[in-house]
Every structure is written in C-alpha cells, then in structure tokens.
C-alpha cells in the first residue's frame, strides 16, 4: 500500500521525521510530497526542502521524496496512492485536518486519510516555531536534524545578527542552492 505524506516542510522537523519513520513501517511505500505553493513565501526553496528531507531519511529504503502543485488528491491519484498520511499534534490541529480529510474524501472516495498521533515529545513542534526561535538566535538543534539547523542558522545569520552567534556554534554549513526568500509570519505548519 502506497501513502502520500503531503506538506510544506519549510523546513522538515523532528516531528515530521517521526511521522515519516512510523509511516514507513505501516505502509509498503511512502512518498513525502512537498507542496509548491505560490501563495506562501517560504524560507527554503522546494529543491532545498527536498534535499533536507532526503538527507534526513537516507536510512528509509521505502521512502521517496517528491514535489507537487495543485491538489494533493490529484497528485495522490496520479501516483496511484491508497492513502494520505498526516500527523496530529494537538486538538487545534484536528479541526482543520478533519476538514481536509472530509474534503479530500469528496474528491476521491478511494483515497483514505490516515492520521498518526505525533509522538509526545514533538507535540508542540512546528516549522514556524523553529523559524521563530532561530530568528531570535535561540537553539533549534533539538528540534530539527543538524544539517537543517545549519541551513536555518545560515539563512538568519545573513539577515539577523542575533543568529550569527548561534551559527558560530553550529557544524560546517551546507551550501544552499539559493538565497533565502522573505520570511513569512508564524502560523500553522
Ligand atoms: O504542512 P502543511 O502546510 O500543514 O500542509 C498542508 C497541505 C499541503 C497538506 C494542504 O495545504 C494541501 O493539501 N494543499 C494542497 C491543495 C489542496 O489539495 N487543497 C485542498 C485540501 S482539502
């Protein structure tokens, strides 16, 4: 059974990776699908995000990382997936996730949405929160993979001097393929 795990992943967090790893145990194959969303101004480009996820998931042989635009359900149909995988952290996630699941069900009755409860230690974690902490120079190494932390420190060190101090403590930076784009305000991710 093939499942699609769609999302923004700007950037991927340990919470996302928790869902990915557990999803790979449940399904024969999982595709992490990064949304190319023209309405959002991300910190990282889609190729950067794909690379960050690939680097974090090299140990998972039944995982593919891809990008898509348009409707998730159309992408899932095109890939002949049976399920959409989503993580649920807190009660406030539930309303929107349930609405998405119901809407997607009206668009394709064959494709089920499967929710995994995010592990306790990541129930507070979001990409937006990580970016906000990094923007003000806080430690994020315990929230994202090390190489992603370096990417984020790099982005913010260029525009936010408060982050530069943290950058000095971080491991050797990865070359980013592009300049970071404008930040977006914190929100749900
Ligand atoms: O990581 P995110 O931002 O919470 O992911 C949200 C995502 C990408 C799953 C959702 O916005 C989505 O599916 N967007 C694609 C457009 C779409 O299919 N819209 C209808 C969903 S009911």
XYZ file of N, CA, C and O and ligand atoms in Angstrom:
778
model
N 0.845 -1.203 0.000
C 0.000 0.000 0.000
C 0.883 1.257 0.000
O 1.847 1.319 0.761
N 0.538 2.184 -0.872
C 1.331 3.425 -1.015
C 0.611 4.587 -0.344
O -0.586 4.796 -0.558
N 1.352 5.336 0.460
C 0.786 6.530 1.120
C 1.578 7.763 0.724
O 2.805 7.714 0.555
N 0.839 8.864 0.585
C 1.466 10.159 0.326
C 1.447 10.955 1.632
O 0.403 11.055 2.278
N 2.583 11.507 2.008
C 2.636 12.408 3.160
C 2.877 13.820 2.612
O 4.017 14.194 2.328
N 1.786 14.587 2.426
C 1.938 15.910 1.821
C 2.205 16.980 2.879
O 1.800 16.827 4.034
N 2.860 18.054 2.480
C 3.075 19.145 3.436
C 3.976 20.217 2.868
O 4.457 20.111 1.734
N 4.199 21.237 3.682
C 5.063 22.344 3.283
C 6.526 22.040 3.623
O 7.433 22.396 2.875
N 6.756 21.450 4.776
C 8.093 21.046 5.215
C 9.109 22.189 5.074
O 10.190 22.017 4.521
N 8.738 23.351 5.592
C 9.605 24.545 5.446
C 10.122 25.002 6.805
O 9.681 26.041 7.291
N 11.061 24.279 7.394
C 11.735 23.079 6.930
C 11.172 21.848 7.633
O 10.308 21.961 8.500
N 11.721 20.672 7.243
C 11.346 19.424 7.910
C 11.829 19.482 9.365
O 12.904 20.018 9.653
N 11.002 18.986 10.281
C 11.361 18.976 11.712
C 11.466 17.526 12.197
O 11.084 16.589 11.473
N 11.912 17.363 13.427
C 11.960 16.008 14.005
C 10.547 15.439 14.150
O 10.359 14.228 14.133
N 9.558 16.324 14.281
C 8.162 15.869 14.340
C 7.733 15.253 13.016
O 7.105 14.190 12.978
N 8.073 15.917 11.904
C 7.780 15.338 10.586
C 8.498 13.993 10.426
O 7.931 13.018 9.922
N 9.752 13.956 10.843
C 10.546 12.726 10.658
C 9.984 11.576 11.479
O 10.045 10.418 11.063
N 9.424 11.908 12.625
C 8.760 10.896 13.454
C 7.595 10.270 12.672
O 7.458 9.038 12.604
N 6.800 11.125 12.019
C 5.664 10.613 11.227
C 6.174 9.817 10.023
O 5.651 8.749 9.690
N 7.216 10.324 9.374
C 7.758 9.641 8.190
C 8.253 8.235 8.565
O 7.931 7.245 7.899
N 9.028 8.159 9.633
C 9.591 6.849 10.024
C 8.497 5.863 10.401
O 8.535 4.688 10.010
N 7.515 6.335 11.144
C 6.432 5.427 11.549
C 5.553 5.071 10.354
O 5.074 3.940 10.227
N 5.361 6.027 9.438
C 4.591 5.759 8.218
C 5.273 4.698 7.371
O 4.614 3.828 6.786
N 6.597 4.742 7.312
C 7.348 3.756 6.518
C 7.228 2.351 7.095
O 7.431 1.369 6.373
N 6.924 2.262 8.387
C 6.713 0.929 8.981
C 5.305 0.412 8.677
O 5.080 -0.787 8.600
N 4.376 1.335 8.523
C 2.977 0.946 8.305
C 2.665 0.635 6.853
O 1.849 -0.233 6.554
N 3.292 1.406 5.947
C 2.955 1.289 4.523
C 4.117 0.657 3.761
O 5.273 0.750 4.172
N 3.770 0.013 2.615
C 4.823 -0.580 1.781
C 5.743 0.511 1.243
O 6.944 0.352 1.163
N 5.113 1.630 0.841
C 5.898 2.742 0.306
C 5.271 4.061 0.746
O 4.027 4.169 0.809
N 6.121 5.034 1.036
C 5.644 6.370 1.402
C 6.323 7.382 0.485
O 7.520 7.277 0.211
N 5.517 8.331 0.009
C 6.093 9.444 -0.757
C 5.872 10.715 0.048
O 4.725 11.087 0.346
N 6.960 11.365 0.448
C 6.835 12.687 1.063
C 6.703 13.671 -0.088
O 7.582 13.748 -0.954
N 5.596 14.400 -0.118
C 5.306 15.295 -1.246
C 5.320 16.736 -0.760
O 4.478 17.153 0.035
N 6.302 17.486 -1.232
C 6.466 18.882 -0.823
C 5.617 19.759 -1.736
O 5.779 19.714 -2.964
N 4.726 20.527 -1.131
C 3.827 21.371 -1.928
C 4.559 22.600 -2.462
O 5.204 23.335 -1.709
N 4.457 22.796 -3.789
C 4.931 24.056 -4.376
C 3.769 25.023 -4.301
O 2.830 24.935 -5.093
N 3.807 25.891 -3.294
C 2.657 26.755 -3.024
C 2.959 28.203 -3.398
O 3.719 28.885 -2.702
N 2.349 28.695 -4.496
C 2.644 30.059 -4.933
C 2.099 31.117 -3.964
O 2.499 32.277 -4.021
N 1.208 30.724 -3.058
C 0.609 31.695 -2.131
C 1.440 31.905 -0.868
O 1.122 32.750 -0.050
N 2.466 31.095 -0.693
C 3.291 31.241 0.510
C 4.683 31.704 0.117
O 5.161 31.418 -0.980
N 5.322 32.442 1.018
C 6.702 32.839 0.781
C 7.568 32.044 1.749
O 7.694 32.399 2.909
N 8.139 30.948 1.283
C 8.859 30.069 2.209
C 10.260 30.579 2.534
O 10.798 31.445 1.840
N 10.834 29.995 3.572
C 12.230 30.292 3.903
C 13.145 29.543 2.937
O 14.139 30.072 2.483
N 12.769 28.301 2.603
C 13.599 27.471 1.731
C 12.872 27.171 0.421
O 11.646 26.990 0.415
N 13.648 27.067 -0.651
C 13.053 26.694 -1.936
C 12.620 25.222 -1.860
O 13.071 24.476 -0.984
N 11.796 24.832 -2.805
C 11.351 23.425 -2.839
C 12.553 22.469 -3.019
O 12.666 21.496 -2.275
N 13.497 22.743 -3.953
C 14.661 21.837 -4.057
C 15.460 21.757 -2.751
O 15.948 20.688 -2.382
N 15.595 22.872 -2.045
C 16.301 22.839 -0.745
C 15.566 21.943 0.247
O 16.171 21.144 0.969
N 14.242 22.088 0.275
C 13.451 21.288 1.222
C 13.518 19.800 0.890
O 13.630 18.956 1.774
N 13.470 19.509 -0.410
C 13.577 18.103 -0.828
C 14.922 17.538 -0.395
O 15.015 16.438 0.154
N 15.972 18.309 -0.616
C 17.313 17.853 -0.247
C 17.413 17.646 1.276
O 18.005 16.663 1.743
N 16.837 18.567 2.043
C 16.870 18.433 3.512
C 16.167 17.148 3.950
O 16.645 16.436 4.839
N 15.035 16.849 3.317
C 14.292 15.633 3.700
C 15.070 14.390 3.270
O 15.218 13.447 4.029
N 15.594 14.416 2.037
C 16.342 13.246 1.542
C 17.524 12.946 2.443
O 17.800 11.796 2.785
N 18.233 13.999 2.835
C 19.415 13.816 3.689
C 19.043 13.231 5.048
O 19.830 12.532 5.665
N 17.837 13.542 5.509
C 17.406 13.082 6.842
C 16.815 11.680 6.806
O 16.521 11.116 7.857
N 16.573 11.152 5.601
C 15.813 9.893 5.521
C 16.538 8.826 4.702
O 15.893 7.923 4.163
N 17.846 8.956 4.615
C 18.619 8.025 3.778
C 18.473 6.578 4.242
O 18.675 5.645 3.471
N 18.132 6.389 5.519
C 18.034 5.033 6.076
C 16.706 4.361 5.728
O 16.517 3.190 6.041
N 15.793 5.093 5.082
C 14.464 4.531 4.804
C 14.377 4.110 3.340
O 14.274 4.958 2.445
N 14.417 2.802 3.102
C 14.504 2.316 1.717
C 13.165 2.391 0.984
O 13.124 2.381 -0.236
N 12.053 2.482 1.718
C 10.742 2.529 1.049
C 10.169 3.946 1.010
O 8.959 4.146 0.956
N 11.074 4.930 1.032
C 10.630 6.332 1.008
C 11.105 7.040 -0.254
O 12.246 6.867 -0.679
N 10.192 7.839 -0.813
C 10.550 8.699 -1.945
C 10.209 10.130 -1.551
O 9.256 10.356 -0.797
N 10.974 11.081 -2.037
C 10.672 12.494 -1.763
C 10.432 13.174 -3.105
O 11.236 13.040 -4.031
N 9.324 13.897 -3.193
C 8.933 14.498 -4.472
C 8.293 15.846 -4.177
O 8.113 16.221 -3.010
N 7.932 16.576 -5.212
C 7.178 17.820 -5.026
C 5.958 17.785 -5.933
O 5.896 16.997 -6.875
N 5.007 18.640 -5.607
C 3.800 18.685 -6.433
C 3.182 20.070 -6.319
O 3.506 20.823 -5.409
N 2.315 20.386 -7.294
C 1.478 21.573 -7.105
C 0.041 21.205 -7.417
O -0.240 20.095 -7.870
N -0.868 22.113 -7.130
C -2.286 21.797 -7.325
C -2.827 21.040 -6.134
O -2.341 21.183 -5.004
N -3.820 20.210 -6.409
C -4.497 19.491 -5.329
C -3.716 18.244 -4.908
O -3.257 17.473 -5.763
N -3.642 18.047 -3.607
C -2.994 16.846 -3.078
C -3.653 15.589 -3.626
O -2.989 14.621 -3.987
N -4.983 15.618 -3.700
C -5.708 14.406 -4.116
C -5.398 14.062 -5.581
O -5.326 12.884 -5.946
N -5.181 15.085 -6.407
C -4.821 14.818 -7.808
C -3.442 14.180 -7.893
O -3.213 13.248 -8.681
N -2.536 14.688 -7.063
C -1.191 14.101 -7.042
C -1.271 12.646 -6.549
O -0.637 11.752 -7.118
N -2.067 12.435 -5.508
C -2.201 11.073 -4.952
C -2.786 10.122 -5.996
O -2.342 8.978 -6.134
N -3.772 10.609 -6.736
C -4.375 9.786 -7.803
C -3.345 9.460 -8.877
O -3.219 8.320 -9.313
N -2.604 10.492 -9.248
C -1.598 10.318 -10.306
C -0.544 9.282 -9.894
O -0.085 8.485 -10.716
N -0.206 9.266 -8.590
C 0.792 8.310 -8.104
C 0.165 6.962 -7.711
O 0.824 6.088 -7.217
N -1.145 6.852 -7.892
C -1.901 5.646 -7.533
C -1.745 5.290 -6.054
O -1.567 4.130 -5.667
N -1.808 6.302 -5.217
C -1.706 6.082 -3.766
C -3.051 5.657 -3.203
O -4.110 6.009 -3.742
N -3.008 4.916 -2.115
C -4.241 4.492 -1.441
C -4.558 5.378 -0.244
O -5.684 5.371 0.246
N -3.539 6.081 0.261
C -3.767 6.839 1.499
C -2.982 8.138 1.516
O -1.921 8.252 0.884
N -3.526 9.095 2.262
C -2.808 10.323 2.599
C -2.439 10.197 4.063
O -3.283 9.826 4.894
N -1.220 10.500 4.379
C -0.734 10.384 5.760
C -0.580 11.782 6.338
O -0.010 12.672 5.690
N -1.117 11.993 7.539
C -0.956 13.291 8.212
C -0.709 13.049 9.699
O -1.204 12.079 10.280
N 0.038 13.951 10.306
C 0.285 13.865 11.742
C -0.683 14.757 12.498
O -1.040 15.830 12.016
N -1.086 14.299 13.669
C -1.943 15.118 14.534
C -1.174 15.399 15.817
O -0.761 14.468 16.505
N -0.997 16.681 16.129
C -0.232 17.030 17.330
C -1.162 17.336 18.494
O -1.143 16.689 19.520
N -1.949 18.352 18.304
C -2.805 18.827 19.398
C -4.234 18.954 18.886
O -4.492 18.876 17.688
N -5.152 19.206 19.828
C -6.569 19.279 19.476
C -6.824 20.325 18.382
O -7.633 20.117 17.480
N -6.075 21.430 18.442
C -6.307 22.505 17.470
C -5.977 22.062 16.039
O -6.493 22.640 15.080
N -5.127 21.062 15.862
C -4.867 20.532 14.511
C -6.100 19.836 13.956
O -6.314 19.791 12.751
N -6.857 19.268 14.875
C -7.878 18.299 14.488
C -8.929 18.888 13.545
O -9.290 18.279 12.531
N -9.376 20.104 13.879
C -10.477 20.705 13.119
C -10.108 20.859 11.638
O -10.849 20.442 10.746
N -8.919 21.438 11.411
C -8.514 21.675 10.028
C -8.192 20.356 9.315
O -8.517 20.171 8.142
N -7.557 19.452 10.034
C -7.189 18.173 9.424
C -8.428 17.367 9.046
O -8.476 16.728 7.999
N -9.428 17.424 9.932
C -10.658 16.681 9.650
C -11.369 17.290 8.439
O -11.869 16.580 7.565
N -11.368 18.627 8.390
C -11.981 19.315 7.235
C -11.268 18.909 5.942
O -11.912 18.605 4.925
N -9.943 18.871 5.982
C -9.181 18.478 4.778
C -9.489 17.031 4.401
O -9.668 16.706 3.229
N -9.533 16.173 5.420
C -9.789 14.749 5.150
C -11.172 14.564 4.526
O -11.326 13.827 3.546
N -12.171 15.249 5.088
C -13.524 15.138 4.532
C -13.572 15.681 3.112
O -14.173 15.085 2.224
N -12.935 16.827 2.903
C -12.954 17.434 1.565
C -12.279 16.498 0.566
O -12.811 16.251 -0.527
N -11.129 15.974 0.958
C -10.417 15.074 0.044
C -11.237 13.822 -0.258
O -11.205 13.304 -1.365
N -11.995 13.383 0.734
C -12.833 12.185 0.535
C -13.934 12.456 -0.501
O -14.321 11.571 -1.250
N -14.431 13.721 -0.507
C -15.448 14.048 -1.517
C -14.834 14.092 -2.923
O -15.522 13.924 -3.919
N -13.526 14.339 -2.974
C -12.863 14.430 -4.276
C -12.419 13.060 -4.791
O -12.315 12.842 -5.991
N -12.121 12.166 -3.862
C -11.793 10.786 -4.238
C -12.178 9.855 -3.096
O -11.524 9.850 -2.050
N -13.212 9.078 -3.328
C -13.710 8.174 -2.276
C -12.739 7.029 -2.015
O -12.781 6.398 -0.961
N -11.849 6.780 -2.986
C -10.939 5.626 -2.852
C -9.746 5.922 -1.939
O -9.121 5.013 -1.416
N -9.406 7.179 -1.797
C -8.171 7.507 -1.061
C -8.517 7.896 0.379
O -9.273 8.837 0.626
N -7.971 7.131 1.317
C -8.253 7.356 2.735
C -7.204 8.288 3.334
O -6.028 8.251 2.941
N -7.609 9.099 4.317
C -6.623 9.853 5.094
C -6.347 9.086 6.380
O -7.275 8.695 7.094
N -5.080 8.852 6.645
C -4.673 8.137 7.862
C -3.913 9.112 8.754
O -2.940 9.735 8.314
N -4.377 9.254 9.993
C -3.709 10.162 10.932
C -2.838 9.369 11.889
O -3.275 8.345 12.432
N -1.658 9.876 12.117
C -0.811 9.322 13.177
C -0.675 10.382 14.259
O -0.405 11.557 13.943
N -0.864 9.974 15.504
C -0.657 10.913 16.605
C 0.846 11.156 16.726
O 1.631 10.219 16.847
N 1.239 12.416 16.637
C 2.655 12.757 16.772
C 3.155 12.305 18.140
O 2.442 12.423 19.134
N 4.369 11.784 18.180
C 4.923 11.352 19.470
C 4.934 12.527 20.446
O 5.164 13.679 20.039
N 4.703 12.199 21.716
C 4.561 13.215 22.764
C 5.615 14.312 22.730
O 5.298 15.492 22.861
N 6.865 13.887 22.544
C 7.964 14.867 22.657
C 7.945 15.913 21.546
O 8.631 16.916 21.627
N 7.150 15.653 20.475
C 7.084 16.616 19.366
C 5.714 17.268 19.238
O 5.430 17.921 18.240
N 4.880 17.106 20.245
C 3.503 17.564 20.099
C 3.394 19.090 20.044
O 2.380 19.629 19.606
N 4.427 19.780 20.452
C 4.419 21.251 20.443
C 5.106 21.813 19.201
O 5.084 23.018 18.941
N 5.729 20.942 18.426
C 6.717 21.377 17.430
C 6.099 21.726 16.077
O 5.259 21.004 15.565
N 6.534 22.854 15.519
C 6.114 23.208 14.159
C 7.286 23.883 13.451
O 8.191 24.427 14.108
N 7.250 23.882 12.134
C 8.300 24.555 11.361
C 8.316 26.045 11.688
O 9.388 26.660 11.778
N 7.140 26.630 11.866
C 7.060 28.072 12.164
C 7.746 28.400 13.477
O 8.461 29.400 13.588
N 7.512 27.534 14.474
C 8.119 27.747 15.789
C 9.643 27.686 15.677
O 10.358 28.520 16.244
N 10.133 26.709 14.925
C 11.578 26.550 14.740
C 12.162 27.821 14.121
O 13.182 28.344 14.566
N 11.471 28.346 13.096
C 11.987 29.542 12.420
C 11.970 30.742 13.359
O 12.886 31.565 13.343
N 10.923 30.831 14.170
C 10.837 31.966 15.096
C 11.969 31.910 16.128
O 12.596 32.928 16.428
N 12.234 30.728 16.661
C 13.318 30.592 17.650
C 14.651 30.971 17.005
O 15.444 31.732 17.564
N 14.884 30.435 15.794
C 16.164 30.684 15.112
C 16.322 32.171 14.781
O 17.423 32.723 14.876
N 15.230 32.798 14.405
C 15.272 34.206 14.027
C 15.813 35.065 15.175
O 16.492 36.058 14.964
N 15.520 34.641 16.400
C 15.980 35.413 17.560
C 17.193 34.763 18.222
O 17.511 35.043 19.376
N 17.860 33.880 17.489
C 19.137 33.352 17.966
C 19.040 32.209 18.950
O 20.042 31.831 19.565
N 17.851 31.633 19.124
C 17.690 30.520 20.069
C 18.177 29.201 19.493
O 18.361 29.070 18.283
N 18.350 28.228 20.367
C 18.842 26.905 19.945
C 17.716 26.086 19.317
O 16.604 26.021 19.850
N 18.004 25.485 18.181
C 16.999 24.653 17.495
C 17.525 23.257 17.193
O 16.845 22.458 16.564
N 18.735 22.977 17.667
C 19.382 21.694 17.334
C 18.597 20.488 17.826
O 18.752 19.391 17.291
N 17.780 20.682 18.842
C 16.994 19.565 19.381
C 15.632 19.431 18.685
O 14.836 18.570 19.032
N 15.377 20.312 17.706
C 14.062 20.334 17.059
C 14.097 19.903 15.592
O 13.069 19.494 15.038
N 15.255 20.044 14.982
C 15.420 19.687 13.561
C 16.729 18.907 13.409
O 17.600 18.996 14.281
N 16.895 18.159 12.298
C 18.183 17.493 12.077
C 19.314 18.537 12.044
O 19.077 19.688 11.639
N 20.517 18.112 12.407
C 21.647 19.051 12.497
C 21.878 19.853 11.219
O 22.081 21.060 11.263
N 21.824 19.155 10.077
C 22.109 19.872 8.822
C 21.026 20.899 8.506
O 21.296 21.937 7.906
N 19.805 20.628 8.944
C 18.719 21.601 8.732
C 18.926 22.809 9.656
O 18.744 23.966 9.247
N 19.364 22.541 10.879
C 19.647 23.639 11.814
C 20.707 24.562 11.209
O 20.584 25.793 11.247
N 21.718 23.971 10.603
C 22.790 24.767 9.992
C 22.231 25.630 8.858
O 22.547 26.812 8.743
N 21.383 25.020 8.020
C 20.757 25.774 6.920
C 19.980 26.977 7.468
O 20.048 28.087 6.922
N 19.232 26.729 8.533
C 18.393 27.805 9.088
C 19.275 28.894 9.692
O 19.063 30.093 9.458
N 20.282 28.480 10.472
C 21.198 29.468 11.065
C 21.815 30.322 9.968
O 21.944 31.530 10.095
N 22.206 29.661 8.875
C 22.822 30.374 7.748
C 21.889 31.442 7.201
O 22.296 32.559 6.940
N 20.636 31.049 6.985
C 19.650 31.993 6.443
C 19.499 33.199 7.352
O 19.542 34.337 6.904
N 19.323 32.926 8.643
C 19.045 34.033 9.553
C 20.294 34.821 9.908
O 20.202 36.002 10.238
N 21.454 34.192 9.842
C 22.693 34.928 10.147
C 22.901 36.047 9.135
O 23.467 37.085 9.450
N 22.420 35.812 7.903
C 22.588 36.824 6.853
C 21.752 38.066 7.135
O 22.143 39.173 6.841
N 20.551 37.840 7.682
C 19.625 38.958 7.846
C 19.413 39.368 9.297
O 18.929 40.449 9.563
N 19.758 38.462 10.250
C 19.508 38.741 11.667
C 20.777 38.515 12.472
O 21.109 37.360 12.764
N 21.476 39.568 12.852
C 22.743 39.423 13.566
C 22.617 38.585 14.831
O 23.567 37.909 15.208
N 21.449 38.554 15.467
C 21.278 37.787 16.704
C 21.552 36.307 16.475
O 21.965 35.590 17.377
N 21.334 35.847 15.240
C 21.523 34.428 14.942
C 22.987 34.088 14.695
O 23.370 32.933 14.741
N 23.786 35.103 14.403
C 25.159 34.851 13.990
C 25.945 34.140 15.083
O 26.790 33.288 14.811
N 25.647 34.478 16.342
C 26.337 33.868 17.466
C 26.094 32.355 17.484
O 27.000 31.570 17.698
N 24.849 31.975 17.221
C 24.498 30.555 17.209
C 25.184 29.859 16.036
O 25.593 28.724 16.142
N 25.298 30.576 14.910
C 25.919 29.998 13.722
C 27.341 29.545 14.035
O 27.793 28.509 13.567
N 28.033 30.331 14.858
C 29.415 30.012 15.169
C 29.530 28.669 15.884
O 30.542 27.994 15.800
N 28.475 28.259 16.583
C 28.499 27.009 17.329
C 28.062 25.827 16.473
O 28.230 24.691 16.855
N 27.521 26.105 15.326
C 26.934 25.049 14.503
C 27.999 24.347 13.678
O 29.059 24.888 13.423
N 27.719 23.095 13.236
C 28.667 22.387 12.379
C 28.843 23.061 11.024
O 28.144 24.027 10.724
N 29.756 22.507 10.209
C 30.053 23.105 8.910
C 28.791 23.263 8.080
O 28.051 22.299 7.873
N 28.529 24.470 7.580
C 27.279 24.680 6.848
C 27.243 23.976 5.502
O 28.275 23.779 4.881
N 26.036 23.621 5.106
C 25.800 23.092 3.761
C 25.752 24.253 2.798
O 25.212 25.299 3.140
N 26.224 24.089 1.562
C 25.991 25.163 0.589
C 24.521 25.171 0.207
O 23.994 24.136 -0.193
N 23.872 26.285 0.394
C 22.469 26.387 -0.013
C 22.438 26.707 -1.491
O 23.263 27.445 -1.990
N 21.443 26.147 -2.178
C 21.379 26.346 -3.627
C 20.871 27.738 -3.973
O 21.112 28.242 -5.035
N 20.123 28.336 -3.054
C 19.535 29.638 -3.366
C 19.609 30.533 -2.154
O 19.841 30.085 -1.041
N 19.400 31.795 -2.408
C 19.274 32.754 -1.317
C 17.955 32.507 -0.615
O 16.978 32.120 -1.239
N 17.908 32.707 0.709
C 16.616 32.566 1.385
C 15.658 33.637 0.905
O 16.068 34.760 0.626
N 14.396 33.269 0.793
C 13.419 34.273 0.410
C 12.894 34.940 1.660
O 13.318 34.642 2.769
N 11.921 35.839 1.486
C 11.377 36.582 2.613
C 10.768 35.648 3.637
O 10.240 34.608 3.296
N 10.811 36.054 4.886
C 10.176 35.235 5.907
C 8.676 35.441 5.864
O 8.200 36.478 5.454
N 7.966 34.443 6.332
C 6.530 34.618 6.484
C 6.213 34.640 7.968
O 6.985 34.087 8.764
N 5.115 35.235 8.360
C 4.785 35.269 9.772
C 4.503 33.871 10.300
O 4.107 33.005 9.533
N 4.739 33.653 11.619
C 4.482 32.331 12.166
C 3.037 31.923 11.962
O 2.151 32.765 12.021
N 2.809 30.666 11.699
C 1.449 30.167 11.507
C 1.470 28.675 11.662
O 2.474 28.109 12.049
N 0.388 28.052 11.319
C 0.320 26.613 11.461
C 1.056 25.917 10.340
O 0.872 26.244 9.185
N 1.914 24.952 10.659
C 2.566 24.140 9.627
C 2.734 22.752 10.109
O 3.010 22.528 11.249
O 2.463 21.218 6.037
P 1.134 21.867 5.826
O 1.308 23.289 5.334
O 0.237 21.760 7.030
O 0.406 21.024 4.648
C -0.873 21.403 4.173
C -1.191 20.670 2.865
C -0.042 20.857 1.867
C -1.343 19.193 3.134
C -2.519 21.236 2.310
O -2.466 22.623 2.318
C -2.797 20.761 0.897
O -3.146 19.615 0.687
N -2.598 21.667 -0.092
C -2.737 21.352 -1.499
C -4.002 21.958 -2.085
C -5.179 21.082 -1.736
O -5.221 19.900 -2.046
N -6.177 21.703 -1.104
C -7.358 21.019 -0.658
C -7.103 20.333 0.655
S -8.633 19.928 1.348
